[in-house]
XYZ file of C-alpha atoms in Angstrom:
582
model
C -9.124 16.279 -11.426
C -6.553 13.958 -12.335
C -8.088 11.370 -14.939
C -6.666 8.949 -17.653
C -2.978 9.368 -19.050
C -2.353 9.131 -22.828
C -0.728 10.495 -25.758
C -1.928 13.283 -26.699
C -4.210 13.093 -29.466
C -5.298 9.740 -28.888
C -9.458 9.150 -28.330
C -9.299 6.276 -26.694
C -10.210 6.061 -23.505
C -10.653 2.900 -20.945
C -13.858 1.204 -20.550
C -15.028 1.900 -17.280
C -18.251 -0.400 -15.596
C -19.599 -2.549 -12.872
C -18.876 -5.914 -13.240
C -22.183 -7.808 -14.502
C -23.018 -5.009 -17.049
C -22.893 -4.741 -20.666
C -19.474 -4.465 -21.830
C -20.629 -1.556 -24.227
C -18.055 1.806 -23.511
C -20.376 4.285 -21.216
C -20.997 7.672 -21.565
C -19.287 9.840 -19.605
C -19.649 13.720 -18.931
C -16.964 15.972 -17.799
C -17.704 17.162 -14.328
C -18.282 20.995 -14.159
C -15.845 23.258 -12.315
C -16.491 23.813 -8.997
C -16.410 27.940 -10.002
C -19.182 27.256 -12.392
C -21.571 26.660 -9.876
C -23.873 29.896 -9.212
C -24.941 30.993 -6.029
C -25.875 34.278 -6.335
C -29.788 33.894 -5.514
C -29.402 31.777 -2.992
C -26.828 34.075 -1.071
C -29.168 37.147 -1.560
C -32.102 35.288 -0.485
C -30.183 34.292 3.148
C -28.419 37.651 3.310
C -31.736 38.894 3.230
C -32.554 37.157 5.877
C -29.631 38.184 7.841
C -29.985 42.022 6.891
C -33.840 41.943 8.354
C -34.753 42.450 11.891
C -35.818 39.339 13.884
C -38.167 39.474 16.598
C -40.057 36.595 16.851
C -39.315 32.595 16.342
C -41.135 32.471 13.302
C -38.678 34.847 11.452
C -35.720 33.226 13.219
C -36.414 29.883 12.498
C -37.384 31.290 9.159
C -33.718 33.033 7.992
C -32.347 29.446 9.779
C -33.955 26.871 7.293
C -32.405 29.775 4.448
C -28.612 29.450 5.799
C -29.137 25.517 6.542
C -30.818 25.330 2.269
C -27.549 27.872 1.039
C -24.920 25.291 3.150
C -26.963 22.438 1.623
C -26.334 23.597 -1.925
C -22.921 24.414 -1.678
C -22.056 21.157 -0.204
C -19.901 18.745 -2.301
C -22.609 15.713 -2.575
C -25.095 18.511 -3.549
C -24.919 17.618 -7.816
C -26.155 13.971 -6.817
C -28.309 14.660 -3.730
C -31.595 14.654 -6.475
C -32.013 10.656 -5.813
C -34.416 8.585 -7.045
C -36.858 6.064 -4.761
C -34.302 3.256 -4.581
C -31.579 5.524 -3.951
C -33.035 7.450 -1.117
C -34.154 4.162 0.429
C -30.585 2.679 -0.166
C -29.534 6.219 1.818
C -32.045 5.745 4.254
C -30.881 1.849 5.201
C -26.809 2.972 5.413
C -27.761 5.299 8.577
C -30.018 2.701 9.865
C -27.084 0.165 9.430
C -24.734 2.856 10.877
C -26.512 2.926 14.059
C -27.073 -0.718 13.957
C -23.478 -2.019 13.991
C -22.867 0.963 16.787
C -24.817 -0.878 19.043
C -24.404 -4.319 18.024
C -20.261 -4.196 17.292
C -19.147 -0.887 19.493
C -20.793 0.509 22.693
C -20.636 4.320 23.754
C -17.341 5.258 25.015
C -19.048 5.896 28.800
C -20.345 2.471 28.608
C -16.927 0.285 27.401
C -15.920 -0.575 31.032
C -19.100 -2.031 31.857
C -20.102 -3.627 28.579
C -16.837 -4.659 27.726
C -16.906 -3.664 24.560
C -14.488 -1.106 22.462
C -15.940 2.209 20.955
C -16.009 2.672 17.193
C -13.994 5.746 17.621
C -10.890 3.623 18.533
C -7.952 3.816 16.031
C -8.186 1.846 13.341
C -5.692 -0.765 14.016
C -7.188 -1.563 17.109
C -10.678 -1.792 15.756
C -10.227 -3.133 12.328
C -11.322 -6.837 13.653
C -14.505 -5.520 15.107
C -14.995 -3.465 11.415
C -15.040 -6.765 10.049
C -17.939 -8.502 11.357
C -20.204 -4.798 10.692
C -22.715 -4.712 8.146
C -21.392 -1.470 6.936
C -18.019 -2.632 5.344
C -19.902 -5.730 3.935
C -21.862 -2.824 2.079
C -19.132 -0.847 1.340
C -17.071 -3.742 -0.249
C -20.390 -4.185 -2.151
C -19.873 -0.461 -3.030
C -18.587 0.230 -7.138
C -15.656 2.649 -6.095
C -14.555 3.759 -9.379
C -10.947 3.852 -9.787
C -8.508 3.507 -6.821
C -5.720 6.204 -7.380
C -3.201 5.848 -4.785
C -1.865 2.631 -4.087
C 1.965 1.195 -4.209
C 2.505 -1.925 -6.032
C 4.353 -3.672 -3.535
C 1.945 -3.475 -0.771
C -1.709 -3.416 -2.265
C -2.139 -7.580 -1.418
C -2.208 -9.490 2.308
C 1.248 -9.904 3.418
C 0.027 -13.839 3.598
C 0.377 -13.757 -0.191
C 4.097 -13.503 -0.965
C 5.127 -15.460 1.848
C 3.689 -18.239 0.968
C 4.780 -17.447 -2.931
C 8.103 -17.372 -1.369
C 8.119 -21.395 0.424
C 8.370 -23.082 -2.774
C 11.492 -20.794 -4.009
C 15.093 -22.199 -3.610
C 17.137 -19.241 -4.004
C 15.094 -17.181 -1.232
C 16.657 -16.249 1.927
C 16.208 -14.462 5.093
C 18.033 -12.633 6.930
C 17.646 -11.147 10.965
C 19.320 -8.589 11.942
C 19.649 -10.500 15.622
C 20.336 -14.233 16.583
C 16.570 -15.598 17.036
C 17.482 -16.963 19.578
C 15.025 -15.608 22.531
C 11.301 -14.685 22.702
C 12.749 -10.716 22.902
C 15.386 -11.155 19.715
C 12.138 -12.124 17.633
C 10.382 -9.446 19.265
C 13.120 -6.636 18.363
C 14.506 -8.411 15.153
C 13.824 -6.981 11.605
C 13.782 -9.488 8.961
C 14.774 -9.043 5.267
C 14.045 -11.352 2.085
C 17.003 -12.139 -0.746
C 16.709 -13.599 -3.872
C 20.126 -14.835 -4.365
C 22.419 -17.838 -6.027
C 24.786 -20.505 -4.235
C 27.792 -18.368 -4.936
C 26.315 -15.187 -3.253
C 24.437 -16.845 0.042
C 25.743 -18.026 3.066
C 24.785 -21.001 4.759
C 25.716 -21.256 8.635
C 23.027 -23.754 9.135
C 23.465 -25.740 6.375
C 21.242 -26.855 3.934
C 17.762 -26.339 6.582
C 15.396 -24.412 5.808
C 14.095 -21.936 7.612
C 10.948 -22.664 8.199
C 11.838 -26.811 9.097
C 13.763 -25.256 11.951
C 11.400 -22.504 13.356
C 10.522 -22.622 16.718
C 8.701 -19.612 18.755
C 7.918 -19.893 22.407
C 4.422 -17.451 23.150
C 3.992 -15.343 26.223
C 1.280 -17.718 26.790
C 4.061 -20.840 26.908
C 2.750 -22.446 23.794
C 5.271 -23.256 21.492
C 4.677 -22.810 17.672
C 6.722 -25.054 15.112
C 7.126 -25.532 11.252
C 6.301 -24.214 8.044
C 2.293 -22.485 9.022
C 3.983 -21.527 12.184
C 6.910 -19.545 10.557
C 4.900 -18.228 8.216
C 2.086 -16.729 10.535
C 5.400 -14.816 12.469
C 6.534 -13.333 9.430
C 3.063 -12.185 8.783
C 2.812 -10.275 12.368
C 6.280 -9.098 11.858
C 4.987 -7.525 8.381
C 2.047 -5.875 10.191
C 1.875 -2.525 11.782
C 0.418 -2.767 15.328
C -1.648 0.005 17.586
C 1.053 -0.391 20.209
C 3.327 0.647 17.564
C 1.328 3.812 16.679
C 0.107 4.962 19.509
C 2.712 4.550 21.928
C 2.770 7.602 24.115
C 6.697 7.563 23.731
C 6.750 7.486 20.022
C 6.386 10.225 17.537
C 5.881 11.012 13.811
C 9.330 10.035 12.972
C 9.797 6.694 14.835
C 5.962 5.690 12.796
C 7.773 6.128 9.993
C 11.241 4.626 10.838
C 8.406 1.128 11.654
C 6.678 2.107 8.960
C 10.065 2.200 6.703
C 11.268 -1.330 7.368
C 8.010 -2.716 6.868
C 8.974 -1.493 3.138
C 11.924 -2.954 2.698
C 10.908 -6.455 4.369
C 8.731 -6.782 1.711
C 11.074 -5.543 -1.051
C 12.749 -8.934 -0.833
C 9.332 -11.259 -1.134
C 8.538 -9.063 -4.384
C 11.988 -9.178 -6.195
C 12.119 -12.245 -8.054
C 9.919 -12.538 -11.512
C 7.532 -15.456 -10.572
C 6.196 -13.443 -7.624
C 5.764 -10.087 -9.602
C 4.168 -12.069 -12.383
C 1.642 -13.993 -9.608
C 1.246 -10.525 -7.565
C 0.595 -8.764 -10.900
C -2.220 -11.204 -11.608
C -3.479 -11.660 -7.842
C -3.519 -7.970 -7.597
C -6.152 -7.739 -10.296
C -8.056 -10.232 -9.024
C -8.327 -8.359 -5.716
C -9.391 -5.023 -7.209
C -11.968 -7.003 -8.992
C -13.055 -8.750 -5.627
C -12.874 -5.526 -4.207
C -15.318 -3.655 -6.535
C -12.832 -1.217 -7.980
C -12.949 -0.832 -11.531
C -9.780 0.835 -12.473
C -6.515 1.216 -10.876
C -3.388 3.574 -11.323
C -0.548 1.325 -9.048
C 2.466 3.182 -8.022
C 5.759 0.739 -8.009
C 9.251 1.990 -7.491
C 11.538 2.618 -10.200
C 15.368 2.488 -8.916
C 18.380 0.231 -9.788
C 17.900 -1.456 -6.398
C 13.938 -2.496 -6.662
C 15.496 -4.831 -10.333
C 13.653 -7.976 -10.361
C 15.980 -11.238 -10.583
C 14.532 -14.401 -12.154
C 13.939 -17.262 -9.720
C 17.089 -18.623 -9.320
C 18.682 -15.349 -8.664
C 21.308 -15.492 -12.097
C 19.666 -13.504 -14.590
C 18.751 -9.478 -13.597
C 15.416 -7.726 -14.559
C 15.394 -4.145 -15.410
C 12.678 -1.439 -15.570
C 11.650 -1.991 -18.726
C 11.646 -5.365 -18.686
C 8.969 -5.026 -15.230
C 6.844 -2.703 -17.293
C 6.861 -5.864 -19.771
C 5.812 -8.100 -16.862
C 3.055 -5.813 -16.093
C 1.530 -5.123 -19.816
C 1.793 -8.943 -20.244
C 0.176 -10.084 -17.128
C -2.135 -7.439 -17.701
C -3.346 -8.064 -21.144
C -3.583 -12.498 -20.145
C -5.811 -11.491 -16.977
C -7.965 -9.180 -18.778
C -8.415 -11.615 -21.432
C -9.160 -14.477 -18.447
C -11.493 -12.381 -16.664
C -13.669 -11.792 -20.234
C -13.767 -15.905 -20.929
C -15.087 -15.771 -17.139
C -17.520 -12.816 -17.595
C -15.946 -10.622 -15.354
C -14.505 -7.276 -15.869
C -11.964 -4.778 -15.019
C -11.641 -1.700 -16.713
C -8.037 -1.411 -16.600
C -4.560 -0.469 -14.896
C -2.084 2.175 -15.432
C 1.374 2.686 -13.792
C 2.677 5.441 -12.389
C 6.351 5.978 -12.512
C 7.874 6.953 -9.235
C 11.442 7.371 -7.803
C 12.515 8.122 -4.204
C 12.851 11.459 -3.054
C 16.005 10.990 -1.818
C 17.433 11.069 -5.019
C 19.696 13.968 -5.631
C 19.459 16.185 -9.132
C 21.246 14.012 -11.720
C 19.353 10.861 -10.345
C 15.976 12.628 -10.922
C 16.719 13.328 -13.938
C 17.726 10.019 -15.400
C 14.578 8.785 -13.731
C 12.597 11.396 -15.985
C 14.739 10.703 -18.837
C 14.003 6.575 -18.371
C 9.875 7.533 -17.479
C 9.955 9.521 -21.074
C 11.686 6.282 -22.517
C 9.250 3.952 -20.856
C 6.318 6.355 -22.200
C 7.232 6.189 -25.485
C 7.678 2.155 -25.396
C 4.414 1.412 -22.917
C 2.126 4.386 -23.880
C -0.957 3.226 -22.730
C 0.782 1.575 -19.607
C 2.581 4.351 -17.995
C 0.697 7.913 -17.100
C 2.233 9.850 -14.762
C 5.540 10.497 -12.750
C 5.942 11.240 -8.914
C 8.480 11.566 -6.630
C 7.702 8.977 -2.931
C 8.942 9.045 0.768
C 8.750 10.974 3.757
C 8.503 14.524 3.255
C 9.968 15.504 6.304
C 13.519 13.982 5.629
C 13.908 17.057 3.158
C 14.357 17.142 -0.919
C 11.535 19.074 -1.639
C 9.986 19.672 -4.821
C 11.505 22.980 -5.638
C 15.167 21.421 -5.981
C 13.993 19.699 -8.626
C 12.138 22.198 -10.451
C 15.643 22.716 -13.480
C 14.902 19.044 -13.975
C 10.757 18.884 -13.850
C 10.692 22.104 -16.413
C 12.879 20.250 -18.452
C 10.850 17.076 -18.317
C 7.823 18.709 -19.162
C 9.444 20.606 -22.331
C 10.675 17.234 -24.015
C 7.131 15.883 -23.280
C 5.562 18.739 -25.029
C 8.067 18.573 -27.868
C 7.563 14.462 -28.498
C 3.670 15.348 -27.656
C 3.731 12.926 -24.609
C 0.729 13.423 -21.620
C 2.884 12.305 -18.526
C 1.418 14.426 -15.672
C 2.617 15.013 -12.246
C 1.305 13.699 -9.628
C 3.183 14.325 -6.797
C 3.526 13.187 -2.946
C 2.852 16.208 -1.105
C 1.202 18.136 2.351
C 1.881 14.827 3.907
C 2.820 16.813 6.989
C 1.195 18.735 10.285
C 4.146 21.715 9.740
C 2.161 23.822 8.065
C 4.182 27.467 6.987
C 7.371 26.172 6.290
C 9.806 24.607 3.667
C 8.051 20.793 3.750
C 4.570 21.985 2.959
C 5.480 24.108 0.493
C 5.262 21.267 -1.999
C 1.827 22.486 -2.208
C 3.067 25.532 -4.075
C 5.127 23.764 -5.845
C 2.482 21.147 -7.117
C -0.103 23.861 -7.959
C 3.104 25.794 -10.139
C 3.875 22.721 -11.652
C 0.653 21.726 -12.960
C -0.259 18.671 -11.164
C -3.115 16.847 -12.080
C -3.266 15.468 -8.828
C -1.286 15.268 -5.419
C -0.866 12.496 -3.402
C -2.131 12.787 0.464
C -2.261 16.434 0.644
C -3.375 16.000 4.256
C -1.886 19.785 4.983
C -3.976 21.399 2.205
C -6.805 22.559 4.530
C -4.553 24.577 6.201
C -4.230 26.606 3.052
C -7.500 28.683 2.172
C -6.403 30.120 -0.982
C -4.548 26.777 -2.333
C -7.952 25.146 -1.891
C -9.162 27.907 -3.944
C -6.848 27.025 -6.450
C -7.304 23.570 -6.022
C -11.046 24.062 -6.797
C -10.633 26.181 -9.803
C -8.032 24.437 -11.823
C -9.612 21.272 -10.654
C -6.270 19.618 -9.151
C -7.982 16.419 -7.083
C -6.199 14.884 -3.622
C -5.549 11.608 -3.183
C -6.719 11.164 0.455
C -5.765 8.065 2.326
C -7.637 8.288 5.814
C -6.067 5.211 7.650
C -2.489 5.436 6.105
C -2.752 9.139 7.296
C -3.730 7.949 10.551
C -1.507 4.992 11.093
C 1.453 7.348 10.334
C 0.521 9.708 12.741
C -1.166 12.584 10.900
C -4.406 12.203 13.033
C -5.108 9.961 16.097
C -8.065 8.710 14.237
C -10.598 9.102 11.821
C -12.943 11.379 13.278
C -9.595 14.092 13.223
C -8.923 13.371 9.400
C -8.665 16.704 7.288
C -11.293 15.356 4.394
C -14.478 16.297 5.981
C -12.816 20.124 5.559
C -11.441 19.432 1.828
C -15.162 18.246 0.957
C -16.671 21.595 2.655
C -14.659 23.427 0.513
C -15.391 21.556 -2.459
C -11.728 20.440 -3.482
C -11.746 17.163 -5.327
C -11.110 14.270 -3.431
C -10.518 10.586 -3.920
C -10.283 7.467 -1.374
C -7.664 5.477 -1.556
C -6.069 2.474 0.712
C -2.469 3.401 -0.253
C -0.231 1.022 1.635
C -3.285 -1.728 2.785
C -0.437 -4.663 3.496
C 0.686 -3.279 5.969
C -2.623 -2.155 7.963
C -4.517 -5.092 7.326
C -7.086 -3.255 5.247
C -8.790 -2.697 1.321
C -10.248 0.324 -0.121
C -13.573 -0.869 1.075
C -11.966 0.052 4.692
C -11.074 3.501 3.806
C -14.799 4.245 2.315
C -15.850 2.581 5.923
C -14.152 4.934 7.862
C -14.946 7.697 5.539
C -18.705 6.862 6.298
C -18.129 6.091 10.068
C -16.350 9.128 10.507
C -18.847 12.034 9.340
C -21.854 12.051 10.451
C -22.237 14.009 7.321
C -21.411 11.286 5.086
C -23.690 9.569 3.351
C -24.370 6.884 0.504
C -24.687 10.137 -2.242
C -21.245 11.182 -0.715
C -19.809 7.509 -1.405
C -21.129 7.703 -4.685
C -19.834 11.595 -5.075
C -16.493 10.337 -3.970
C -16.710 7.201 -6.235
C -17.261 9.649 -9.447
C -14.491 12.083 -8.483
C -11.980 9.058 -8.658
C -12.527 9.275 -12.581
C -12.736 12.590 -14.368
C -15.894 11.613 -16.231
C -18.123 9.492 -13.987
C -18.026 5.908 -13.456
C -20.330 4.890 -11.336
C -22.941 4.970 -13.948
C -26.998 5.705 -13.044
C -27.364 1.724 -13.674
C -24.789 0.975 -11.463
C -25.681 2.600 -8.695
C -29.323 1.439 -9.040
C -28.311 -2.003 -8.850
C -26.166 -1.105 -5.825
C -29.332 0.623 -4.328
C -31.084 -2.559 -5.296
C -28.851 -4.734 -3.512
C -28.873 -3.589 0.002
C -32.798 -3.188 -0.348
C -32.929 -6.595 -0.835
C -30.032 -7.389 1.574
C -31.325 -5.255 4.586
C -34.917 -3.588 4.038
C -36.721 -6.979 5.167
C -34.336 -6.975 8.169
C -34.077 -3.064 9.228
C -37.419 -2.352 8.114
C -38.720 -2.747 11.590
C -35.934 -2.640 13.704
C -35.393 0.232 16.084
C -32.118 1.338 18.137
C -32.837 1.007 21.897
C -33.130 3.438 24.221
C -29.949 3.364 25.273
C -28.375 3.960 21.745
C -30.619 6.273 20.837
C -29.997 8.486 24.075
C -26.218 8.054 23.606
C -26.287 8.584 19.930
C -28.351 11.656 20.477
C -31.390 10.198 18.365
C -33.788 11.277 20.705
């Protein structure tokens, strides 16, 4: 499992608690290998039961019980199913609330015509108002997750954020790539954002502004003007819609094509050095808010992703964002102690764009070594991002990744792979075969590997050398990997005992948090419990974070949230017969 980056050598370690506790480093025990666990007794005891004759119920029901116990302890959650009072009550409550916003919030599917209401089984994007008025993601943004592992820089805050950033800013423009000049021309447009002087911008309307001039007619008739107006359209533009996704004429490729420009829209809003100092800082502020306690953010190295300061004259390079982020890091760590708060910390993970070819790979090695060296307890890791499908796989790189890893064992640098890949249903070709590649090239952890439980002995492997996935349910599902949750690969990586952590990965653009993938995580399984949150929430760090403390003041608070309210309270008849309860 994939856990903090350093120099070799170096002790140190970051300080990793819930917020409200002492500030005092915790203890922290390596997690034992999935292959250390022993099973022999157990699998003699129910192949004993198999091998026997049985003639009656008793001995039946009997050899049952022994294959439902063996299952039990083999199951991922198993080293932290021995819970305490409060945490079995805590554990008891979450299915109670399960069931609770199921009938309150959705209605069974053979009920939605008549009640009107949607079923919780609907894809996310559809749903994801409804999620928010549940009881269950008020919990689970309640829930200490750890470290969040997977996440791009440029779209871990609301879209809202560097719009409005982006008003007050003279030397911002926008381009359309068609005249906005009819209700389907706004519909079909794709808007970009430039940071740019006098000299380099056009001006065919003068000195307006954009947003002064806006004007939108609705379906509806209603016309919206002005700045909040302007601003709200740019927002929906910036969001990915169900329509979108699930359009029965669309497929995998046209997601990501959406999914694509989405990405560079908001290149623009984050290319100028106030906003990547403010979203630097905001961004913190939201993992805090959002009970994550460490963070490993994954921006975009490449000439063309330079910042410019805010008047567009004076060009920002790599190294000098890296300085943004260790400053802006170090000042809102600093703010947050004066405030008693807390956040462990934040790493960054170098990554270039797989369409580079060789020699541009291996500059961007060359400049993540560099960067190492200057930032060495900023930058951890190195990856290679985009869609899979559009080809450059790992193995053309591998003259250029040996190489990498020889100068960092020669200047006794840690900077692990931790590649994109088996983001892909073709399973038994060239694209999935990054897997291999991953596994050969020692990565400490891989990104999405949504094609992994395809692969019996690579989970195997996975399990064994203790390689964790960074699984991202709804960006799987949004980009087509699974029609939704309930079809998401994890419940088969956790049977199998392969390391897994929850992350949002690109939440801007699915109007979500982290909190949302841990909902659907829960809402998904029926398997899935409050000790699998917590399992999950411990795997994100190689030495647990969620400390006994912590989660017994987590316990704590939905006891004293819900037990008063859900003590008594019963499902009707109706749920109950639908949910198979009775």
């Amino acid at each position: 499992m994939g856990g903090f980056c350093s120099v070799k050598g170096r002790d140190e370690q970051p300080e990793i608690k819930a917020q409200g506790m002492s500030h005092a480093a915790t203890a922290r025990r390596p997690l034992e290998p999935r292959s250390a666990r022993r099973h022999s007794g157990a699998s003699s005891t129910w192949r004993t039961a198999l091998d026997q004759g049985i003639d009656d119920e008793e001995t039946y029901y009997s050899a049952r019980e022994k294959l439902l116990s063996e299952e039990r302890e083999r199951a991922f959650d198993a080293a932290v199913r021995n819970a305490n009072d409060i945490e079995q009550q805590a554990a008891d409550i979450i299915k109670k609330l399960r069931i609770y916003d199921w009938e309150k919030t959705f209605s069974a599917e053979s009920n939605a015509s008549s009640t009107g209401k949607r079923v919780e089984e609907r894809h996310f994007l559809g749903s994801v108002d409804l999620i928010n008025q549940t009881q269950l993601i008020r919990v689970a943004k309640k829930m200490p997750k750890g470290s969040h592992l997977h996440i791009h820089f440029n779209s871990c805050l609301p879209a809202e954020f560097l719009i409005r950033q982006a008003r007050d800013v003279d030397a911002m423009y926008i381009r359309s790539s068609l005249p906005l000049i009819s209700s389907e021309n706004m519909a079909q447009s794709r808007i970009s954002f430039m940071v740019m002087t006098l000299g380099e911008a056009t001006h065919p309307n003068g000195s307006e502004s954009f947003h002064t001039q806006f004007s939108y007619r609705k379906e509806d008739g209603s016309v919206l003007q002005g700045t909040v107006a302007a601003e709200e359209w740019l927002v929906s533009k910036m969001h990915i819609s169900e329509q979108e996704v699930h359009h029965t004429l669309h497929n995998g490729l046209d997601i990501w094509e959406n999914f694509s420009y989405r990405t560079q829209m908001m290149k623009g809003l984050f290319a100028y050095e106030s906003a990547y100092r403010n979203y630097t800082r905001a961004c913190i502020e939201d993992f805090i808010k959002d009970n994550i306690q460490y963070a490993e953010i994954r921006p975009n190295f490449m000439a063309s992703n330079s910042l410019k300061s805010d008047d567009g004259t004076r060009i920002i390079k790599n190294e000098g964002i890296m300085a943004i982020i260790q400053e802006e890091l170090t000042k809102t760590k600093a703010k947050l102690r004066s405030e008693g708060k807390y956040f462990g910390g934040m790493k960054v993970i170098y990554c270039a764009p797989r369409s580079f070819h060789s020699g541009e790979v291996k500059a961007a090695l060359d400049e993540c070594i560099e960067l190492k060296q200057k930032y060495p307890d900023l930058l951890c890791g190195f990856d290679l991002v985009g869609h899979e499908e559009k080809g450059n796989e790992l193995r053309h790189f591998v003259p250029e990744f040996l190489d990498f890893r020889k100068k960092c064992d020669s200047l006794n640098l840690d900077v692990p792979f931790l590649f994109h890949c088996g983001e892909t249903l073709q399973v038994g070709g060239k694209i999935d075969g990054n897997l291999y590649d991953a596994i050969l090239l020692k990565s400490k952890r891989i990104g999405h590997g949504y094609a992994l439980a395809r692969h019996p002995l690579l989970m195997e492997i996975f399990k064994e050398k203790n390689i964790a996935v960074e699984s991202c349910p709804i960006s799987n599902e949004v980009l087509g990997l699974t029609s939704s949750g309930a079809g998401h690969n994890l419940p088969i990586l956790l049977a199998n005992n392969v390391p897994v952590c929850i992350n949002s990965d690109n939440a801007t653009y699915y109007r979500s948090s982290l909190s949302h993938d841990f909902y659907q995580v829960m809402v998904s399984s029926e398997a899935m419990t409050l000790l699998g949150w917590k399992q999950l929430a411990k795997w994100s760090l190689e030495h647990s974070c969620m400390t006994h403390e912590e989660l017994e003041d987590f316990c704590h608070w939905i006891v004293r949230e819900y037990a008063s309210v859900m003590g008594d309270w019963t499902a009707s008849a109706a749920t109950r017969k639908a949910l198979r309860l009775a």
